[in-house]
Tab-separated table of C-alpha atoms in Angstrom:
chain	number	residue	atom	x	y	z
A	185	UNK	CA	67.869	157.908	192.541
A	186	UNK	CA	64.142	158.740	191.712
A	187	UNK	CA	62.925	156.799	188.381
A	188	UNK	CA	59.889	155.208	187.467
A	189	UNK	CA	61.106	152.029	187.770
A	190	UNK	CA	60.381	148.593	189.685
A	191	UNK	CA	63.240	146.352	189.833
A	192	UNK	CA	67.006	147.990	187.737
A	193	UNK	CA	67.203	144.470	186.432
A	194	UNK	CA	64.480	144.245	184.986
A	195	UNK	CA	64.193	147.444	183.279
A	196	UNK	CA	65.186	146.448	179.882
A	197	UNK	CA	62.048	143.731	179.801
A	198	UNK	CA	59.792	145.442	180.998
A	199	UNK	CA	60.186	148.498	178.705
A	200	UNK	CA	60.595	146.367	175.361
A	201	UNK	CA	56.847	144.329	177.000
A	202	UNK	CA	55.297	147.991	177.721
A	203	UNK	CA	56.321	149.401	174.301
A	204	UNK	CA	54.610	146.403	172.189
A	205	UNK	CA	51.433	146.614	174.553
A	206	UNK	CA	51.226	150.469	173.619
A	207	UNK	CA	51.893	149.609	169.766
A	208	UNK	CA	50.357	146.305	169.154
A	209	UNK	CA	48.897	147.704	166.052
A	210	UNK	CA	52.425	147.963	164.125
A	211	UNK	CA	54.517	146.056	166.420
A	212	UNK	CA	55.848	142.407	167.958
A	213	UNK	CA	58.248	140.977	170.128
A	214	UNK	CA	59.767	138.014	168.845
A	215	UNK	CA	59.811	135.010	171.119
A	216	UNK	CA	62.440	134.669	174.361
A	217	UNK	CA	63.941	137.714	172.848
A	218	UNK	CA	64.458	141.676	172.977
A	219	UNK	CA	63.621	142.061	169.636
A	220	UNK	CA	61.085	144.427	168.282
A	221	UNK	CA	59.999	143.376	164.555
A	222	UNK	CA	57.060	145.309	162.624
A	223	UNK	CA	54.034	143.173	161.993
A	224	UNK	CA	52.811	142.632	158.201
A	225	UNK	CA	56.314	142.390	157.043
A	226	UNK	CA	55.631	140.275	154.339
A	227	UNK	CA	57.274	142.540	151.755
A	228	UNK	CA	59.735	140.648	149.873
A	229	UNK	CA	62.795	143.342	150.214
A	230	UNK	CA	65.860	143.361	152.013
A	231	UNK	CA	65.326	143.111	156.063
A	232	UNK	CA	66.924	146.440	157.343
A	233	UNK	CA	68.256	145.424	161.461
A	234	UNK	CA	69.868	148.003	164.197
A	235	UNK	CA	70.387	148.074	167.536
A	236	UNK	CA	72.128	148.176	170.181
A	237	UNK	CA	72.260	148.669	174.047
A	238	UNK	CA	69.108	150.208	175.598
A	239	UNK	CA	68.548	153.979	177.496
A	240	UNK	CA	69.167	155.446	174.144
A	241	UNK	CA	65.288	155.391	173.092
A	242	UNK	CA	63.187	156.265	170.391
A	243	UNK	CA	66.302	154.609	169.326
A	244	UNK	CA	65.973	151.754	167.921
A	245	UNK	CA	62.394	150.553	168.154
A	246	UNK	CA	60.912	153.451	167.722
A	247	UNK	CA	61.874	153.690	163.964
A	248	UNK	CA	60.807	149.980	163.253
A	249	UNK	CA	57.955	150.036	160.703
A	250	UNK	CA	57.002	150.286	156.988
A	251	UNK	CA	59.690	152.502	155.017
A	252	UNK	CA	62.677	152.339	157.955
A	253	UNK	CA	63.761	149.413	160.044
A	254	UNK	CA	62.581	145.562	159.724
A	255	UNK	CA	63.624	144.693	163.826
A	256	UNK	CA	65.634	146.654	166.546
A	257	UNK	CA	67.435	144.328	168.602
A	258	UNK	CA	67.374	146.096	172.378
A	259	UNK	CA	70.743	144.770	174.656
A	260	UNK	CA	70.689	146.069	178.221
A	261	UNK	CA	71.133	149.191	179.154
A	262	UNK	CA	74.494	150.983	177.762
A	263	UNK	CA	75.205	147.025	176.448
A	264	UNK	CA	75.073	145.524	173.133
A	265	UNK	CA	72.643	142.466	172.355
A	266	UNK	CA	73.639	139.157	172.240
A	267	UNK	CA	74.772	137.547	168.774
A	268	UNK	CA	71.613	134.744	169.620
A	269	UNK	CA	69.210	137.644	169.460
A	270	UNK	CA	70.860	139.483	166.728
A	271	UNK	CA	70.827	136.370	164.758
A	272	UNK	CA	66.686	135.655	165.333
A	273	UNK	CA	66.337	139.384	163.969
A	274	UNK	CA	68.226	138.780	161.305
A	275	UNK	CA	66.366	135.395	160.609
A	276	UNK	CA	62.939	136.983	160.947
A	277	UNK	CA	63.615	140.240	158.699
A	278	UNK	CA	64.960	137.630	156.074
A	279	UNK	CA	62.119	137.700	152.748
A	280	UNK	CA	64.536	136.060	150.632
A	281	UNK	CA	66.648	139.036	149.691
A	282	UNK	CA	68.951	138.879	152.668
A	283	UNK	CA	69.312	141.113	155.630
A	284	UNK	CA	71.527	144.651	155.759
A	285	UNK	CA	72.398	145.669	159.331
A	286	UNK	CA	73.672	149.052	160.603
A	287	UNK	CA	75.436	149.056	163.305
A	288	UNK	CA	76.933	152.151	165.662
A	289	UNK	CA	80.829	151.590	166.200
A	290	UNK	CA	81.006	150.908	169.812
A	291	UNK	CA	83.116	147.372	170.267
A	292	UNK	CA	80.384	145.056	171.560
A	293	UNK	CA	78.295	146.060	168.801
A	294	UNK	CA	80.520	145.453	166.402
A	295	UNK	CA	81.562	141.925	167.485
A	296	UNK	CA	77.982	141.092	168.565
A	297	UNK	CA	76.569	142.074	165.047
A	298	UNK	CA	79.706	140.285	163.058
A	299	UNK	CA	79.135	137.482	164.191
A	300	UNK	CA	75.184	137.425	164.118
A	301	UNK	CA	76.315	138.224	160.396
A	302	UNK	CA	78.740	135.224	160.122
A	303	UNK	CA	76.093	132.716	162.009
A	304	UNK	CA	73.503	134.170	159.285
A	305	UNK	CA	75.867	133.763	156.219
A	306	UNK	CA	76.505	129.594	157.432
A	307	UNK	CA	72.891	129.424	156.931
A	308	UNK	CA	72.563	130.451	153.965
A	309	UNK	CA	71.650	134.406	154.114
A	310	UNK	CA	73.405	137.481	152.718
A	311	UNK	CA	73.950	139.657	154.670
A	312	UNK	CA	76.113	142.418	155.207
A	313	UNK	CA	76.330	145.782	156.875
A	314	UNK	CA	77.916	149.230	157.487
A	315	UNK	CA	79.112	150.523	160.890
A	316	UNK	CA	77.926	154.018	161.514
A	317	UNK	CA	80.348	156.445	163.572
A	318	UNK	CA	79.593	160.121	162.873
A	319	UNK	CA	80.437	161.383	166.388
A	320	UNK	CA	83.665	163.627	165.086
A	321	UNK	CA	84.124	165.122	168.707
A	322	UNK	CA	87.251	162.921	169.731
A	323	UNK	CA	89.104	161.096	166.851
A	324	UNK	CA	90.861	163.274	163.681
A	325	UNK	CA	89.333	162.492	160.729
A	326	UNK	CA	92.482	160.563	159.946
A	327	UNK	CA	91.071	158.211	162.848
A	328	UNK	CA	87.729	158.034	161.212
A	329	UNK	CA	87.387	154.394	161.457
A	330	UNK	CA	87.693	155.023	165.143
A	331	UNK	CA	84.778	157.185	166.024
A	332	UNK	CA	81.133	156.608	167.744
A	333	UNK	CA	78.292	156.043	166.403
A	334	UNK	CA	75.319	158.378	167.820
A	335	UNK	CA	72.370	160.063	166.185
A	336	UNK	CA	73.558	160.432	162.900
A	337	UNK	CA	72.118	156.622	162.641
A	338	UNK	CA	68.777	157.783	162.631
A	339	UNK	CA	69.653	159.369	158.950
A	340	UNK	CA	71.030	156.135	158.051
A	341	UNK	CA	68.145	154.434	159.098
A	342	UNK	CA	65.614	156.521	156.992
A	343	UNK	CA	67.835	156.534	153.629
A	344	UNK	CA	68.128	152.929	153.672
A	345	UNK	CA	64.674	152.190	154.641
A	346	UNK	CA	63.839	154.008	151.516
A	347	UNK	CA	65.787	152.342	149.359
A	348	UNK	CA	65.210	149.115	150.901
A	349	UNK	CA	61.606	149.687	150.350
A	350	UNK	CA	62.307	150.256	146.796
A	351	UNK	CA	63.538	147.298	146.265
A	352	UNK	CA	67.757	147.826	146.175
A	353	UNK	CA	69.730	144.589	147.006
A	354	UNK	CA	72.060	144.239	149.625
A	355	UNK	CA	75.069	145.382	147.750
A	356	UNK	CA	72.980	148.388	146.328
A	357	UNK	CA	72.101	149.813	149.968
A	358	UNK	CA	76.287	149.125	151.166
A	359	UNK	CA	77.058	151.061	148.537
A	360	UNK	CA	74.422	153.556	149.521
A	361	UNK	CA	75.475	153.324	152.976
A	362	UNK	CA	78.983	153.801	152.358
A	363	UNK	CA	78.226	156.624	150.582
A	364	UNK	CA	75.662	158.220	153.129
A	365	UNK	CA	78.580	157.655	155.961
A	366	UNK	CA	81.333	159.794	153.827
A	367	UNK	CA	79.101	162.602	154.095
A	368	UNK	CA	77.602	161.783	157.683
A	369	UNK	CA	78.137	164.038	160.820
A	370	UNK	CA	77.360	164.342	164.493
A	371	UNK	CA	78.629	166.725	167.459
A	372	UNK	CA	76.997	167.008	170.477
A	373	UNK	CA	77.163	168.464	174.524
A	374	UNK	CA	75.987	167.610	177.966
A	375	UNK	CA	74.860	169.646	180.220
A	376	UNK	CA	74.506	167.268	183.260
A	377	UNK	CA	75.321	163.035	183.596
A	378	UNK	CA	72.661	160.180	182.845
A	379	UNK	CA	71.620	157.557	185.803
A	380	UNK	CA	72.320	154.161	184.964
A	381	UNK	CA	68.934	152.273	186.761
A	382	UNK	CA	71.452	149.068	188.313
A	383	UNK	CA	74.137	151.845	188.958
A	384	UNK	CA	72.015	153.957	190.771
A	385	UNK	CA	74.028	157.152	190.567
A	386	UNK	CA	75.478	159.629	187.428
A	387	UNK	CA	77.796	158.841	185.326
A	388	UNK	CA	80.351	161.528	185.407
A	389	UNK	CA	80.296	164.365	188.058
A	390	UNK	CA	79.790	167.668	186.398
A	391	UNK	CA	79.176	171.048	188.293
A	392	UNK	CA	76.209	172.763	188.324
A	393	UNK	CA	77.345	175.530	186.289
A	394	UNK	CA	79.737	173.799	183.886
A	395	UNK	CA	78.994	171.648	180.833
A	396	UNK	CA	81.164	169.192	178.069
A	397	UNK	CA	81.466	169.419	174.310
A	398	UNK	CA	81.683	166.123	172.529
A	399	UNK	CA	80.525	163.990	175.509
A	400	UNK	CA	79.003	160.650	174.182
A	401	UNK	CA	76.068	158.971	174.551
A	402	UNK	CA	77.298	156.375	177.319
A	403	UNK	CA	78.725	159.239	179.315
A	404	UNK	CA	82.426	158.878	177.517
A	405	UNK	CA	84.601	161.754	178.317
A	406	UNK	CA	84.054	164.827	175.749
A	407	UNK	CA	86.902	167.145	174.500
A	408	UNK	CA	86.445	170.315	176.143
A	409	UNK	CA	84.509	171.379	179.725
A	410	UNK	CA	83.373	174.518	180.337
A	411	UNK	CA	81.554	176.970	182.621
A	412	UNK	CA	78.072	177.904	181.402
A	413	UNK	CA	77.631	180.386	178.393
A	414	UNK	CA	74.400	181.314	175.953
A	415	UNK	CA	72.519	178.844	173.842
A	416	UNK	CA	74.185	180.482	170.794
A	417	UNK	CA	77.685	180.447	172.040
A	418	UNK	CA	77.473	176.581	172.335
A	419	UNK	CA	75.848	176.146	169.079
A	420	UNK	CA	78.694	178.327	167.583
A	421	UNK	CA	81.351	176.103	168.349
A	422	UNK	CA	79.359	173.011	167.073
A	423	UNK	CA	78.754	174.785	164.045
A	424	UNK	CA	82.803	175.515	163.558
A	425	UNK	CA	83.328	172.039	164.550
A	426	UNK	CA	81.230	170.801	161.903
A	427	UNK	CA	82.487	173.336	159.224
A	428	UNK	CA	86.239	172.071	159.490
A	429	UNK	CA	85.133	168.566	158.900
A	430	UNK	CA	82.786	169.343	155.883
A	431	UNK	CA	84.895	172.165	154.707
A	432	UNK	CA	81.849	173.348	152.715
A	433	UNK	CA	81.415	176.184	150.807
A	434	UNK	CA	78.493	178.768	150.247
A	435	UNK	CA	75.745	176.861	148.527
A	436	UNK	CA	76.034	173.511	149.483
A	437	UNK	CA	72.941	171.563	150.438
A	438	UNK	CA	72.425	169.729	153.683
A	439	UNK	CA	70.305	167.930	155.922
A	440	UNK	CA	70.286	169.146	159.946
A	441	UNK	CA	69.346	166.648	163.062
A	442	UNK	CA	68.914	168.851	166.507
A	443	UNK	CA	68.742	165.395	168.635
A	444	UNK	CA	67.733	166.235	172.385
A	445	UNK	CA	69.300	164.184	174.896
A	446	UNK	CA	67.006	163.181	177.582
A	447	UNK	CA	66.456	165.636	179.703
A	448	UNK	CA	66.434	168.456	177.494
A	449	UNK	CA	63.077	170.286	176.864
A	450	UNK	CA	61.926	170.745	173.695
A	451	UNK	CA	61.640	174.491	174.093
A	452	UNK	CA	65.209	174.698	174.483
A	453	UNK	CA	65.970	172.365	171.607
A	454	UNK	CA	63.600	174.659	169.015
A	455	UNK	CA	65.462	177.736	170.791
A	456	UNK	CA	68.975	176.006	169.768
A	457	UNK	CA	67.843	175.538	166.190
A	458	UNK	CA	66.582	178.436	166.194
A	459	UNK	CA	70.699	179.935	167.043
A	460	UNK	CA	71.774	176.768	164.544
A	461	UNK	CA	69.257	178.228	161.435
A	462	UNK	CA	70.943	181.950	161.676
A	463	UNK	CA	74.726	180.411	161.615
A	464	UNK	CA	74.183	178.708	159.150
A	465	UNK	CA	72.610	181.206	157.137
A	466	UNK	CA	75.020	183.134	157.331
A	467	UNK	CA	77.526	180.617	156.150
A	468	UNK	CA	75.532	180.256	153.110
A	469	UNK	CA	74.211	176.716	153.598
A	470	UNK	CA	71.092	175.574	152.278
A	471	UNK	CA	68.774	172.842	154.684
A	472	UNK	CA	66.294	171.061	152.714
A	473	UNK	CA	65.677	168.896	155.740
A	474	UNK	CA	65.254	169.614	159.193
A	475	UNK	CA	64.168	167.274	162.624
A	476	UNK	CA	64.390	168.640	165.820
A	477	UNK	CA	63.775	165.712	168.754
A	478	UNK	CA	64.619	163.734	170.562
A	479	UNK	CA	66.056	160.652	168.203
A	480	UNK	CA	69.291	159.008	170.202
A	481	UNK	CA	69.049	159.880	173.897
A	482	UNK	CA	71.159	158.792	177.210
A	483	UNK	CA	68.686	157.917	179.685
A	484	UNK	CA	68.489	161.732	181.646
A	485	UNK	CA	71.211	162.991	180.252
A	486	UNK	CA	70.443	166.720	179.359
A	487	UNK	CA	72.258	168.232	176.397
A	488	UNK	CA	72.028	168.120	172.366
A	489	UNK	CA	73.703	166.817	169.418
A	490	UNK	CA	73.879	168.274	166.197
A	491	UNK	CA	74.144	165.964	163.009
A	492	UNK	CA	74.349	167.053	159.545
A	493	UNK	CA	74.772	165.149	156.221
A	494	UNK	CA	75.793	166.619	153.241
A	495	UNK	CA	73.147	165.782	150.773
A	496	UNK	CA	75.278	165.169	147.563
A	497	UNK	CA	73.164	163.118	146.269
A	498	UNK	CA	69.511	164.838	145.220
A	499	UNK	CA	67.486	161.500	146.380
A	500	UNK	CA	68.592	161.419	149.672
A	501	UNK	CA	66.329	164.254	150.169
A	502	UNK	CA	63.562	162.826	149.091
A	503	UNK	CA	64.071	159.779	151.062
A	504	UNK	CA	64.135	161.645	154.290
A	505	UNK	CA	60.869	163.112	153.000
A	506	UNK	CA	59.346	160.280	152.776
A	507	UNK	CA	56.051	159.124	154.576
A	508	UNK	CA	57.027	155.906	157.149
A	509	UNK	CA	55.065	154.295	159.659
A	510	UNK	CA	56.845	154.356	162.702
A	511	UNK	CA	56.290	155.178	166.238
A	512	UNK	CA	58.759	157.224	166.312
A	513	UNK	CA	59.554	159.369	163.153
């Protein structure tokens, strides 16, 4: 294993201590805690919280800051935080108008996060959340409830923190969210495994001239494996993926996240959009938003994810539009 690393323990730490040292302008770690919180937030809104386990940067830290996220909460790697440091993100996002968190749908985040939420609520703050899981590679939509949350978060993140900013309550941005999630969806593929620092070796074995639709973004098995074939045959069968589950028709408006993996270069992640743009066009869809990045990674992991949400609502274009200050975004 070859990683810029001193000691796999203490990677976590170390990272979340480099990353305020290298934005000290917009950012602070709150005390005996992994918890990033943007400085100045004095704002009386509602406290917008994510996180989750780390290896999966920018997310979450990266898209703390004016117009997006009030803290990220950073567990180990591939683990979810603690309810303790949940809970003091929660507390120090709180301005009096309670505290929404968004949460991907992995089982340690969701019990972590419920029951920061519950420990909040006994003192006194509202709070409430939504549980993101766009990843439609495994579970039937009839299983919905069921399935992962990746990079589709990172839309979540910037709708709410526009609407947070503009002053909606905490029922106003579930309502929002709930909304946003309907219409929410991710599909992704690896070419090769991600190195866990303490495990010290890949995830998954995969050969050199094979890759995996719908692998996810801890290394969880995928639907299909298969030997190597052009950029635009892969982005092809994401495309029909998606179009099943959206079912859209000629016309219909949407919003497009190309979300590199890792390891992927961003020559080859323009190049996919580039194969992404013409299939689409020719199914008639319009995209009034577009990111191509790297937003939810796995460590070295190479590979992409597409997300798309269906903008049926005409604001939530303009609140992916507008200006943040993040690190990331």
């Amino acid at each position: 294993m070859k990683k810029l690393i001193n000691n796999p323990s203490q990677v976590v730490d170390e990272m979340v201590s480099g990353l305020i040292l290298a934005h000290n302008d917009l950012l602070e770690r709150l005390d005996q805690t992994n918890a990033i919180h943007r400085k100045n937030d004095t704002k009386e809104i509602v406290g917008l919280v994510s996180g989750g386990g780390s290896g999966h940067e920018p997310a979450h830290a990266g898209f703390v800051g004016d117009g997006m996220l009030s803290v990220a909460v950073a567990g180990e790697v591939f683990t979810s935080p603690t309810p303790d440091q949940i809970l003091a993100a929660i507390e120090a996002s709180n301005r009096g108008r309670g505290v929404f968190l968004i949460v991907k749908n992995y089982s340690g985040d969701v019990i972590n996060f419920q029951l920061a939420e519950e420990m909040a609520q006994m003192e006194g703050i509202e709070v409430d959340h939504i549980i993101v899981g766009d990843d439609i590679a495994i579970e039937p939509l009839e299983n919905k409830d069921k399935r992962r949350g990746i990079a589709g978060t990172i839309f979540m993140h910037k709708i709410l923190g526009y609407y947070a900013r503009i002053g909606k309550s905490v029922q106003e941005l579930k309502t929002i969210a709930e909304a946003v999630m309907t219409n929410l969806k991710t599909i992704g593929l690896a070419l090769s495994a991600a190195t866990v620092p303490e495990v010290g070796k890949p995830g998954f074995s995969i050969g050199d001239d094979e890759f995996e639709f719908g692998i996810g973004i801890h290394g969880e098995p995928g639907y299909k494996r298969e030997k190597m074939v052009p950029a635009h045959d892969m982005a092809e069968e994401l495309i029909q993926q998606l179009k099943a589950e959206f079912q859209w028709q000629a016309g219909d408006h949407y919003a497009v996240l190309v979300n590199g993996m890792g390891a992927t270069p961003q020559m080859e992640l323009y190049l996919f959009w580039n194969d992404i743009h013409d299939l689409l066009e020719k199914e008639g869809i319009t995209v009034d938003f577009i990111r191509v990045a790297e937003w939810m990674t796995s460590i070295d992991m190479a590979g992409a994810s597409l997300t798309m949400l269906h903008l049926t609502d005409n604001e939530w274009t303009a609140a992916l539009k507008a200006p943040v200050t993040t690190i990331a975004w």
